[in-house]
Short mmCIF file of N, CA, C and O in Angstrom, two decimals:
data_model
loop_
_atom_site.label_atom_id
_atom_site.label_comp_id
_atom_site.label_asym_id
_atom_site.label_seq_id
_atom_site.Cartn_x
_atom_site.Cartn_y
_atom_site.Cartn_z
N UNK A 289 -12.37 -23.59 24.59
CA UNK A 289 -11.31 -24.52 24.87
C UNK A 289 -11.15 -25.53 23.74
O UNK A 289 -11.86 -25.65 22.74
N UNK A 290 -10.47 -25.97 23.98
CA UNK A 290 -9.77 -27.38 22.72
C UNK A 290 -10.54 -28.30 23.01
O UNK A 290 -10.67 -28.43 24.23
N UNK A 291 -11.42 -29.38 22.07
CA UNK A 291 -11.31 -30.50 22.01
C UNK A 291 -10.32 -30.94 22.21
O UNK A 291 -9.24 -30.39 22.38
N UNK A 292 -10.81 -32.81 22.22
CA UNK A 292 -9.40 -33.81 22.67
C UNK A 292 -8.98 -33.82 21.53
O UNK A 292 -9.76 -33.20 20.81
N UNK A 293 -7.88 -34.33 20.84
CA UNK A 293 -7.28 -34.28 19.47
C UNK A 293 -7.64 -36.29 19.30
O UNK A 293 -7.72 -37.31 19.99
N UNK A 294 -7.81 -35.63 17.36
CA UNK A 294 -8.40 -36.42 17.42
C UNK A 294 -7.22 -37.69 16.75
O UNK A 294 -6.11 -37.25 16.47
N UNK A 295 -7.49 -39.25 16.50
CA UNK A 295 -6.98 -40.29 16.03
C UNK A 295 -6.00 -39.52 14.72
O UNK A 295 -6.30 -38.71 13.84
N UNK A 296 -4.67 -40.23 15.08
CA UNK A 296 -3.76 -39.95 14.47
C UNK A 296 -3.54 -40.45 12.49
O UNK A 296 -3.10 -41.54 12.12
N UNK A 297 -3.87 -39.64 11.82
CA UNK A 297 -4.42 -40.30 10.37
C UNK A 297 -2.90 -41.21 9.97
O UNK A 297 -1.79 -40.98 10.45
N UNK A 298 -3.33 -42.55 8.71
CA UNK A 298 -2.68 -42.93 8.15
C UNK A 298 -1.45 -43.04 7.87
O UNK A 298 -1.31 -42.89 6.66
N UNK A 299 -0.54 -43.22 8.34
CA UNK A 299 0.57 -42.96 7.76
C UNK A 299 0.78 -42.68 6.14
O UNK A 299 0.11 -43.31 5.32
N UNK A 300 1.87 -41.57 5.67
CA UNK A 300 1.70 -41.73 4.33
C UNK A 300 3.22 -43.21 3.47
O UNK A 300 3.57 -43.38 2.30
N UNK A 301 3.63 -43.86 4.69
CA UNK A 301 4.34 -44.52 4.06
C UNK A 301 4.36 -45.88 5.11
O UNK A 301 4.24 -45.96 6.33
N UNK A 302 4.62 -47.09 3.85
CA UNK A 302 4.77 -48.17 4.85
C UNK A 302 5.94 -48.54 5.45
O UNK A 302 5.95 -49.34 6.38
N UNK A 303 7.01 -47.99 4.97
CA UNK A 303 8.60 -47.96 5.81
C UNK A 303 9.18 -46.78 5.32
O UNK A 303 8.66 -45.90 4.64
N UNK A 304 10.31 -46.88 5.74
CA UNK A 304 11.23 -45.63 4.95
C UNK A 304 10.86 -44.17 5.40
O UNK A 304 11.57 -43.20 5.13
N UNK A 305 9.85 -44.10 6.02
CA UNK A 305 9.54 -43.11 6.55
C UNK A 305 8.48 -42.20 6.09
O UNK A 305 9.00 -41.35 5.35
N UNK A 306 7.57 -42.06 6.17
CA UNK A 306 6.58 -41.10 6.43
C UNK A 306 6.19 -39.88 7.48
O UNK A 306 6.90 -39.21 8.24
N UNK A 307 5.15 -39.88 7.29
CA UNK A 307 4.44 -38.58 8.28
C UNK A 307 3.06 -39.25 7.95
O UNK A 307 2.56 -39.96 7.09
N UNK A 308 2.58 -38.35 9.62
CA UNK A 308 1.08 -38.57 10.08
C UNK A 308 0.51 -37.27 10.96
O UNK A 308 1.16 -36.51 11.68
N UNK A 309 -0.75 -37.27 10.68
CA UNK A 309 -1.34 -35.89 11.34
C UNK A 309 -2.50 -35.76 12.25
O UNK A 309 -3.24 -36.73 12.06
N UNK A 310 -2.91 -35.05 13.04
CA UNK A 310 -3.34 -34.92 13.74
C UNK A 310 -3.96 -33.78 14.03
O UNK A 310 -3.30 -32.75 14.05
N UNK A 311 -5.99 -33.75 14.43
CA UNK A 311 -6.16 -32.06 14.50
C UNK A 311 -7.12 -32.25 15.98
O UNK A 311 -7.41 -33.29 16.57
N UNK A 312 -7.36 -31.26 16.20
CA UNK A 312 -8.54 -30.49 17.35
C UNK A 312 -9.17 -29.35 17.06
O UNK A 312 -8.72 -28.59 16.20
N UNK A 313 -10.25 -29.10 17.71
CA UNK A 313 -11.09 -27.80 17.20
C UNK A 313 -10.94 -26.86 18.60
O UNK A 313 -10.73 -27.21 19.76
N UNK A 314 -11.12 -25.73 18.10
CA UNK A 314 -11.02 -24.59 19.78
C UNK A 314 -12.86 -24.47 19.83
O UNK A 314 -13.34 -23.37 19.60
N UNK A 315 -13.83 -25.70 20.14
CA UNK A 315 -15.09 -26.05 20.07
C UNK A 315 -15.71 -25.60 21.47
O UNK A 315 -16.69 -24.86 21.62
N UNK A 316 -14.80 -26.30 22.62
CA UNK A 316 -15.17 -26.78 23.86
C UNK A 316 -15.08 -25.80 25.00
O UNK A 316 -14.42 -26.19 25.97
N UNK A 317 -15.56 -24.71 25.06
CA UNK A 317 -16.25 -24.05 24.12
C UNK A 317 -15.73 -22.80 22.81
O UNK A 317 -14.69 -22.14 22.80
N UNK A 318 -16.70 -22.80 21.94
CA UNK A 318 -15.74 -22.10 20.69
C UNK A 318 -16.38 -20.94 21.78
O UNK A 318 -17.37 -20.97 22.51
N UNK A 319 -14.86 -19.48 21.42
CA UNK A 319 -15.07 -18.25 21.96
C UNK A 319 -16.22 -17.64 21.82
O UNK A 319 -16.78 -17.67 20.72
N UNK A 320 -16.61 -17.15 22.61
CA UNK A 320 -17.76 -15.97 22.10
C UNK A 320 -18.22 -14.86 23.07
O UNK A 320 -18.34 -14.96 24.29
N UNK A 321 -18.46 -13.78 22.31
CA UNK A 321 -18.61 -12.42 22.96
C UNK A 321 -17.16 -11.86 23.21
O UNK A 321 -16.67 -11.42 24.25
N UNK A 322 -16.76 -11.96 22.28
CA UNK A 322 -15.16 -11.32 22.32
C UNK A 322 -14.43 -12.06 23.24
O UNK A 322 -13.35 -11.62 23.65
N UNK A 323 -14.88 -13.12 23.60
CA UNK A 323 -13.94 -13.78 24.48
C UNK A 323 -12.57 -14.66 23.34
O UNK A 323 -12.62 -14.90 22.13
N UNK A 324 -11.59 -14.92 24.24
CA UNK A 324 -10.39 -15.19 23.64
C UNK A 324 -10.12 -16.52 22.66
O UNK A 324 -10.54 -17.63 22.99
N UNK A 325 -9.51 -16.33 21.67
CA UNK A 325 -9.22 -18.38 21.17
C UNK A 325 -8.21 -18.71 21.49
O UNK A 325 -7.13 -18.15 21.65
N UNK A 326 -8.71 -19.98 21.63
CA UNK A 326 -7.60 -21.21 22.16
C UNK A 326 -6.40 -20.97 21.62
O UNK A 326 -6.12 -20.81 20.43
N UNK A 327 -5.57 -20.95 22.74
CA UNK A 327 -3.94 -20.86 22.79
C UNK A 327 -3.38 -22.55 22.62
O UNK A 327 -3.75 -23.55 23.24
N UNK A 328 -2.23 -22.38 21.37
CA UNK A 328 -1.68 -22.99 20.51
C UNK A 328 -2.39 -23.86 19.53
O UNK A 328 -3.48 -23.61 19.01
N UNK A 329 -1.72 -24.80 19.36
CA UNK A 329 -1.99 -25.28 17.99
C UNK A 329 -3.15 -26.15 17.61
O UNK A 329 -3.47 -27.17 18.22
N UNK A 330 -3.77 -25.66 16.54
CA UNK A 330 -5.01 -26.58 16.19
C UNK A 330 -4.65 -28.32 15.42
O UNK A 330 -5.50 -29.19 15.28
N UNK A 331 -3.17 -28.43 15.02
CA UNK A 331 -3.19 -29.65 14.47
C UNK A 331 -1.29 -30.17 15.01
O UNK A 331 -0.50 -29.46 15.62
N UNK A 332 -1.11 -31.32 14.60
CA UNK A 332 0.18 -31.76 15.09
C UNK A 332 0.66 -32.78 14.11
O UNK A 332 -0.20 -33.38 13.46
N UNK A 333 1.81 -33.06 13.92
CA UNK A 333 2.36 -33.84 13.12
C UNK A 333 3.44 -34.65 13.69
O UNK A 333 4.10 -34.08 14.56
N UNK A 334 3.75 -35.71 13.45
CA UNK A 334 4.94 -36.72 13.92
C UNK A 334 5.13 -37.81 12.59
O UNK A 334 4.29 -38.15 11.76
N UNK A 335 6.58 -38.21 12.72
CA UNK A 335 7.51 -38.68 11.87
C UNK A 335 6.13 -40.53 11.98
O UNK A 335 5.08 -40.66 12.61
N UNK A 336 6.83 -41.48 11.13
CA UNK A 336 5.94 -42.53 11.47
C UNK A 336 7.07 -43.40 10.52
O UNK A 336 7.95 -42.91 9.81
N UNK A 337 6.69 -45.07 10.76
CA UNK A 337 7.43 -46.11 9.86
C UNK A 337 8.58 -45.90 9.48
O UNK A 337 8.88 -46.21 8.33
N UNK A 338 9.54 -45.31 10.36
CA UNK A 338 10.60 -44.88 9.97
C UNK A 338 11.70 -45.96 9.63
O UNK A 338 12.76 -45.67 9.06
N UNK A 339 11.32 -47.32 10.07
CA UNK A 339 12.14 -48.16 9.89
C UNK A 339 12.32 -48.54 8.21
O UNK A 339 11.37 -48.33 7.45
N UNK A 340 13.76 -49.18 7.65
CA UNK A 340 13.95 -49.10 6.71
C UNK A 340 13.11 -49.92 5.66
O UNK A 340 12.88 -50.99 6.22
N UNK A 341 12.71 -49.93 4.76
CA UNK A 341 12.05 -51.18 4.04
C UNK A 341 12.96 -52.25 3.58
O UNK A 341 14.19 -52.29 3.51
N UNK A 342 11.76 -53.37 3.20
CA UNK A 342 12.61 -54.15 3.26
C UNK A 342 13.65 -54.49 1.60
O UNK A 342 13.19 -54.08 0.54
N UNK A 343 14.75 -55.10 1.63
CA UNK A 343 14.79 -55.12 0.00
C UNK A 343 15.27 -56.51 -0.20
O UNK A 343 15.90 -57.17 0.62
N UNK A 344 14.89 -56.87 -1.37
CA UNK A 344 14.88 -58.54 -2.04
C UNK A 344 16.20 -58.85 -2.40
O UNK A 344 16.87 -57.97 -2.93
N UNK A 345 16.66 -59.93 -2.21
CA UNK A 345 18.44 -59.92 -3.10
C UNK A 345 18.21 -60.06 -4.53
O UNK A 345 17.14 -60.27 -5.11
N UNK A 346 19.20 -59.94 -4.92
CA UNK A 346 19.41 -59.88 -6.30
C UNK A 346 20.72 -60.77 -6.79
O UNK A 346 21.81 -60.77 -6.20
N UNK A 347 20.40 -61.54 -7.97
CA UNK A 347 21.66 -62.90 -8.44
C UNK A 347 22.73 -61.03 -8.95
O UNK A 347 22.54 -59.86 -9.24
N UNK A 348 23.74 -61.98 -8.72
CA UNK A 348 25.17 -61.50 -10.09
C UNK A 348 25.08 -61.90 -11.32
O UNK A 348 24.15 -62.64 -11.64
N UNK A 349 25.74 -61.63 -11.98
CA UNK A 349 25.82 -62.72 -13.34
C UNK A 349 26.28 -63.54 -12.93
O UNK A 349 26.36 -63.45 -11.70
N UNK A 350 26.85 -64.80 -13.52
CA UNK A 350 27.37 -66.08 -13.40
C UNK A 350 28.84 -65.30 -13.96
O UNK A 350 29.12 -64.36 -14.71
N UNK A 351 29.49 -66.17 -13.23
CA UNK A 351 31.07 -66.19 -13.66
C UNK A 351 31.30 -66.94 -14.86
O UNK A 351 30.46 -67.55 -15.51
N UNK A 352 32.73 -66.82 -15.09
CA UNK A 352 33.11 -67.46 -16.28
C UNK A 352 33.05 -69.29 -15.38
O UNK A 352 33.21 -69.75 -14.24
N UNK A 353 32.63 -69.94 -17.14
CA UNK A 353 33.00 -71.47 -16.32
C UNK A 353 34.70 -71.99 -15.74
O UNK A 353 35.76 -71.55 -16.18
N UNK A 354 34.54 -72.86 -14.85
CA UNK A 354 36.42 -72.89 -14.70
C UNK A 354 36.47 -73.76 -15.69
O UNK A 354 35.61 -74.12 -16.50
N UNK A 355 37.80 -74.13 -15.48
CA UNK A 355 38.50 -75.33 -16.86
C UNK A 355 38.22 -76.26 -16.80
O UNK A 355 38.35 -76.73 -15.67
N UNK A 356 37.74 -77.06 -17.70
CA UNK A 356 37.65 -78.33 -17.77
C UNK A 356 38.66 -79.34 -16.44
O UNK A 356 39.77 -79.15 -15.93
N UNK A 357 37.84 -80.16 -16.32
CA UNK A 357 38.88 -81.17 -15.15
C UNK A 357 39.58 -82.26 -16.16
O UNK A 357 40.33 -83.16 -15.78
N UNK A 358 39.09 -81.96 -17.84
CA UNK A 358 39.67 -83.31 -18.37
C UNK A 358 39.96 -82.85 -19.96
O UNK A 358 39.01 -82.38 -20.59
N UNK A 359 41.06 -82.96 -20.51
CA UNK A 359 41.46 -82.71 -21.76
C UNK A 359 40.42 -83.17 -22.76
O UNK A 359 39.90 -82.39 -23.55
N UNK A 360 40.04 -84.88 -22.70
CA UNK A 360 39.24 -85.47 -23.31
C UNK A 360 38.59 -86.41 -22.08
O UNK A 360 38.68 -86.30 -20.86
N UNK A 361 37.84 -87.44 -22.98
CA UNK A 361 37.21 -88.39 -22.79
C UNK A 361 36.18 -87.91 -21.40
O UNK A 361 35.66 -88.70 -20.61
N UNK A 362 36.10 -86.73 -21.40
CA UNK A 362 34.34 -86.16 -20.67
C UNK A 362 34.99 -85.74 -19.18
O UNK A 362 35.24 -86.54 -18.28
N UNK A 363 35.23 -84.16 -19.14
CA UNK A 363 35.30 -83.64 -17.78
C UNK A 363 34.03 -83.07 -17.38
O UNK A 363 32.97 -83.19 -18.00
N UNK A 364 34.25 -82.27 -15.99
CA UNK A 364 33.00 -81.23 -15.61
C UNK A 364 33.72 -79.92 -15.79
O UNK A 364 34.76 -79.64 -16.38
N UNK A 365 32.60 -78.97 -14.90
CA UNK A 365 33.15 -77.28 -15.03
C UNK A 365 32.04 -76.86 -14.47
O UNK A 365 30.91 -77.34 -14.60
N UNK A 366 32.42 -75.81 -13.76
CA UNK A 366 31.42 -75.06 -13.04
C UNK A 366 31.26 -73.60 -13.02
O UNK A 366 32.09 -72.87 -13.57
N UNK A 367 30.34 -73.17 -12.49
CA UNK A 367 30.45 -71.87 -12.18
C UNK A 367 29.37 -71.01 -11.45
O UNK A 367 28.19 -71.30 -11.63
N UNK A 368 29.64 -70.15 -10.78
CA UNK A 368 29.10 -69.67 -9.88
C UNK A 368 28.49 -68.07 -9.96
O UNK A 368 28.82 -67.32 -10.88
N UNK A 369 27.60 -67.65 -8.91
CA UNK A 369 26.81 -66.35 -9.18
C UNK A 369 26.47 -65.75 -7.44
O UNK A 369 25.92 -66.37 -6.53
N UNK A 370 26.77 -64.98 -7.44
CA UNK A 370 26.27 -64.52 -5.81
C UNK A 370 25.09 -63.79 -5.60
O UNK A 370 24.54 -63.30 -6.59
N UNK A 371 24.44 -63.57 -4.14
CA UNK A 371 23.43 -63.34 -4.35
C UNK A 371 23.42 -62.06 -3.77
O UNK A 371 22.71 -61.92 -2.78
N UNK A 372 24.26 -60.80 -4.31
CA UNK A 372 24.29 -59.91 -3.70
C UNK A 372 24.01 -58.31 -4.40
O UNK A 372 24.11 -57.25 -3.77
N UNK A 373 23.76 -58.40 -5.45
CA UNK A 373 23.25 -57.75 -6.22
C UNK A 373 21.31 -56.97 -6.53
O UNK A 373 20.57 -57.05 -7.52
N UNK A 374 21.09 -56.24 -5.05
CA UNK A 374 21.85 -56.57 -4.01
C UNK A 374 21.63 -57.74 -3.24
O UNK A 374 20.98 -58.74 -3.56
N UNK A 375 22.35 -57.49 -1.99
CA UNK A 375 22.25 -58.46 -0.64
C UNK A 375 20.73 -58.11 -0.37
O UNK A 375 20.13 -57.06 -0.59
N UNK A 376 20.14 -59.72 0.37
CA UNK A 376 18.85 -58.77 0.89
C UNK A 376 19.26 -58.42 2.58
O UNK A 376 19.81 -58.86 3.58
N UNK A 377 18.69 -57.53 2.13
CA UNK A 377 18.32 -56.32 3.79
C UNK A 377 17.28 -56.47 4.25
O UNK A 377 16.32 -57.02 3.71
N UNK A 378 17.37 -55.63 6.10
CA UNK A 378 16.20 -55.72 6.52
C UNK A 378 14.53 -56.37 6.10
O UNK A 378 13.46 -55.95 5.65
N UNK A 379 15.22 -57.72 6.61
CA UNK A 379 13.82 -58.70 6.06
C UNK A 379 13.45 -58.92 4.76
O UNK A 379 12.52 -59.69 4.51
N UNK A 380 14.19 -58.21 3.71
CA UNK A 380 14.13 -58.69 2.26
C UNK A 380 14.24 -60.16 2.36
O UNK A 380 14.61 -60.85 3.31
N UNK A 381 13.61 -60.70 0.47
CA UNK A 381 14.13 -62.07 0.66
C UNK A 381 15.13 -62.81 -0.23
O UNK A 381 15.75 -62.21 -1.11
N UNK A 382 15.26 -63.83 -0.04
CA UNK A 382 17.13 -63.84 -0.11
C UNK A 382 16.66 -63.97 -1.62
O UNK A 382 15.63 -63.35 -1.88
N UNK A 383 17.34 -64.77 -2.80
CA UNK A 383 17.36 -65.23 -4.17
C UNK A 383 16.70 -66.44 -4.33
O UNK A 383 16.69 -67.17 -3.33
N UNK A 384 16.09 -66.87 -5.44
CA UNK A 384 15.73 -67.83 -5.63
C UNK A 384 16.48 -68.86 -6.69
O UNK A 384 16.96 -68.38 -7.71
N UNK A 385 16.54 -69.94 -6.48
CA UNK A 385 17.26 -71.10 -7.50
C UNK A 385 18.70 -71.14 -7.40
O UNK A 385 19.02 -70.18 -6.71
N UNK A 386 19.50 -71.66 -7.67
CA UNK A 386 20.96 -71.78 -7.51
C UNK A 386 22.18 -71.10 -7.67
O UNK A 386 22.58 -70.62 -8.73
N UNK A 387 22.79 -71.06 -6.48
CA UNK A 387 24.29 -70.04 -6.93
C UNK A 387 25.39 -70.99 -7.69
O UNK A 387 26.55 -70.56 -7.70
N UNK A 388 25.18 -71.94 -8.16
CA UNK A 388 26.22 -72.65 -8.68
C UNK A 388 25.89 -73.00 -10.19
O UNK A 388 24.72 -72.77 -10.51
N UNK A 389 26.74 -73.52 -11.19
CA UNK A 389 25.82 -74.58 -12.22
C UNK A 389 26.86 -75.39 -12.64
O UNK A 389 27.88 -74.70 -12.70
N UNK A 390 27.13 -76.90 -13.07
CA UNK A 390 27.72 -77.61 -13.32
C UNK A 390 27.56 -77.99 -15.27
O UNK A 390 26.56 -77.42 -15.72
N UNK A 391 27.99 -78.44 -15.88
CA UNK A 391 28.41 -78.94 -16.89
C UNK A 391 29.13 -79.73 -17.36
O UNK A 391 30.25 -79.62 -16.87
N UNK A 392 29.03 -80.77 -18.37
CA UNK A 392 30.20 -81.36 -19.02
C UNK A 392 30.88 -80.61 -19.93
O UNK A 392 30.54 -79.52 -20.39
N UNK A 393 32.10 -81.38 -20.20
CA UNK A 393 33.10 -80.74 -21.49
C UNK A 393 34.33 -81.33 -21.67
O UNK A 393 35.07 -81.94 -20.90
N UNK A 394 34.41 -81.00 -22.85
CA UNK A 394 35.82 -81.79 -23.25
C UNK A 394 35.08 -83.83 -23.52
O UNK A 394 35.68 -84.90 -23.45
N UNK A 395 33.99 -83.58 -23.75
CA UNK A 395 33.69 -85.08 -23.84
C UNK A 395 34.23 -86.01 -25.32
O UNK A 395 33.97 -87.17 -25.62
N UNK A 396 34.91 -85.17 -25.94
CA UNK A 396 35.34 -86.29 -27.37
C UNK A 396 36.15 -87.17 -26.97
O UNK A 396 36.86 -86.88 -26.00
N UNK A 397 36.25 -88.20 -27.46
CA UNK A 397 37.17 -89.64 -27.11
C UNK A 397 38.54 -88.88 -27.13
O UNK A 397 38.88 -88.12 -28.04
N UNK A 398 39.32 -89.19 -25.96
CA UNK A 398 41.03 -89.44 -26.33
C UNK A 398 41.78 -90.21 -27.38
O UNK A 398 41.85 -91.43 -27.53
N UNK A 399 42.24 -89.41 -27.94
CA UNK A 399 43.08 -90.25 -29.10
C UNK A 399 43.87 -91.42 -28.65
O UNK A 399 44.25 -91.52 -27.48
N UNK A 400 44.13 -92.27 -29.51
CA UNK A 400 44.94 -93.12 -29.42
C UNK A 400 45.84 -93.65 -30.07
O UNK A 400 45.69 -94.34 -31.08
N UNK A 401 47.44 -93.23 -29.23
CA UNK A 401 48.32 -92.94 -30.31
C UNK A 401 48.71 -94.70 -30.95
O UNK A 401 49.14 -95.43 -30.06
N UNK A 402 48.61 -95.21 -32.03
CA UNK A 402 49.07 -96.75 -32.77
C UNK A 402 50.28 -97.52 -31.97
O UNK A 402 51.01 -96.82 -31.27
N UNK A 403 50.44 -98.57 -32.04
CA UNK A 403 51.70 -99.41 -31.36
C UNK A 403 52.30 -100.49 -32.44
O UNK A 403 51.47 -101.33 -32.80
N UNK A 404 53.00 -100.55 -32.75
CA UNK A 404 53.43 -101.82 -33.12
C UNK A 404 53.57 -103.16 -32.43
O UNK A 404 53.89 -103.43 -31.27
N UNK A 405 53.25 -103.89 -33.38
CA UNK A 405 53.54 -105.17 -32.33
C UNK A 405 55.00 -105.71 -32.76
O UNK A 405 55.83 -105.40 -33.62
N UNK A 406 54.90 -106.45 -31.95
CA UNK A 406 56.59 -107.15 -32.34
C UNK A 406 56.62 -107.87 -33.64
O UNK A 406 55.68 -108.30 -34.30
N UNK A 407 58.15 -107.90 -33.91
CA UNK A 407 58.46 -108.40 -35.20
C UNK A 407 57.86 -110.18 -34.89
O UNK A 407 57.94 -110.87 -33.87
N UNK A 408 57.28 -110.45 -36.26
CA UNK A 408 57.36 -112.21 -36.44
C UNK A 408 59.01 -112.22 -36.33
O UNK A 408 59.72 -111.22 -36.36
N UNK A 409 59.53 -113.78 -36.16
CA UNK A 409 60.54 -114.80 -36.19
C UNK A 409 61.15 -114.86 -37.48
O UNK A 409 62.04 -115.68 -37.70
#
């Protein structure tokens, strides 16, 4: 007859899916004197960790900066990056450090166009 089967080995994966196995012996008792062996299978297999792994996000590049807010005398500008490259999934983790970045520009003095003053008397 069959042993009990024994502890189901290792999985060969930690998500995403693997396989795991399983055996018994025809021991209990092994045949003898022409007597018959154990009917069906000496080992077994099942699917395991099938759930997906997890994955980390990933930045974009940064966009172009937008336009200056100021011709002269010192604007800002910004620009931005998403964090989807990829997105994180199933329990991944999200991005680290900032989706935005700021800057100055356009900081040279505004000109200044001359005036006259009024005529003397």
């Amino acid at each position: 007859g069959w042993t009990d089967f024994g502890d189901w080995s290792e999985c060969s994966a930690k998500c995403g899916g693997g396989s795991q196995s399983r055996s018994r012996s025809c021991t209990n008792p092994a045949p003898l004197h022409g007597g018959a062996g154990c009917q069906g299978h000496g080992s077994q297999n099942q699917n395991c960790n099938t759930q997906a792994c997890p994955i980390n996000g990933g930045w974009t590049d940064f966009g172009d900066w937008s336009e200056c807010s100021a011709k002269c005398g010192g604007g800002s500008q910004s620009r931005s990056r998403s964090c989807t490259n990829p997105a994180p999934q199933h329990g991944g983790a999200g991005c680290q450090g900032h989706g935005s970045q700021n800057q100055n520009c356009n900081t040279q003095a505004c000109p200044i166009n001359g005036g006259w003053t009024d005529f003397g008397d």
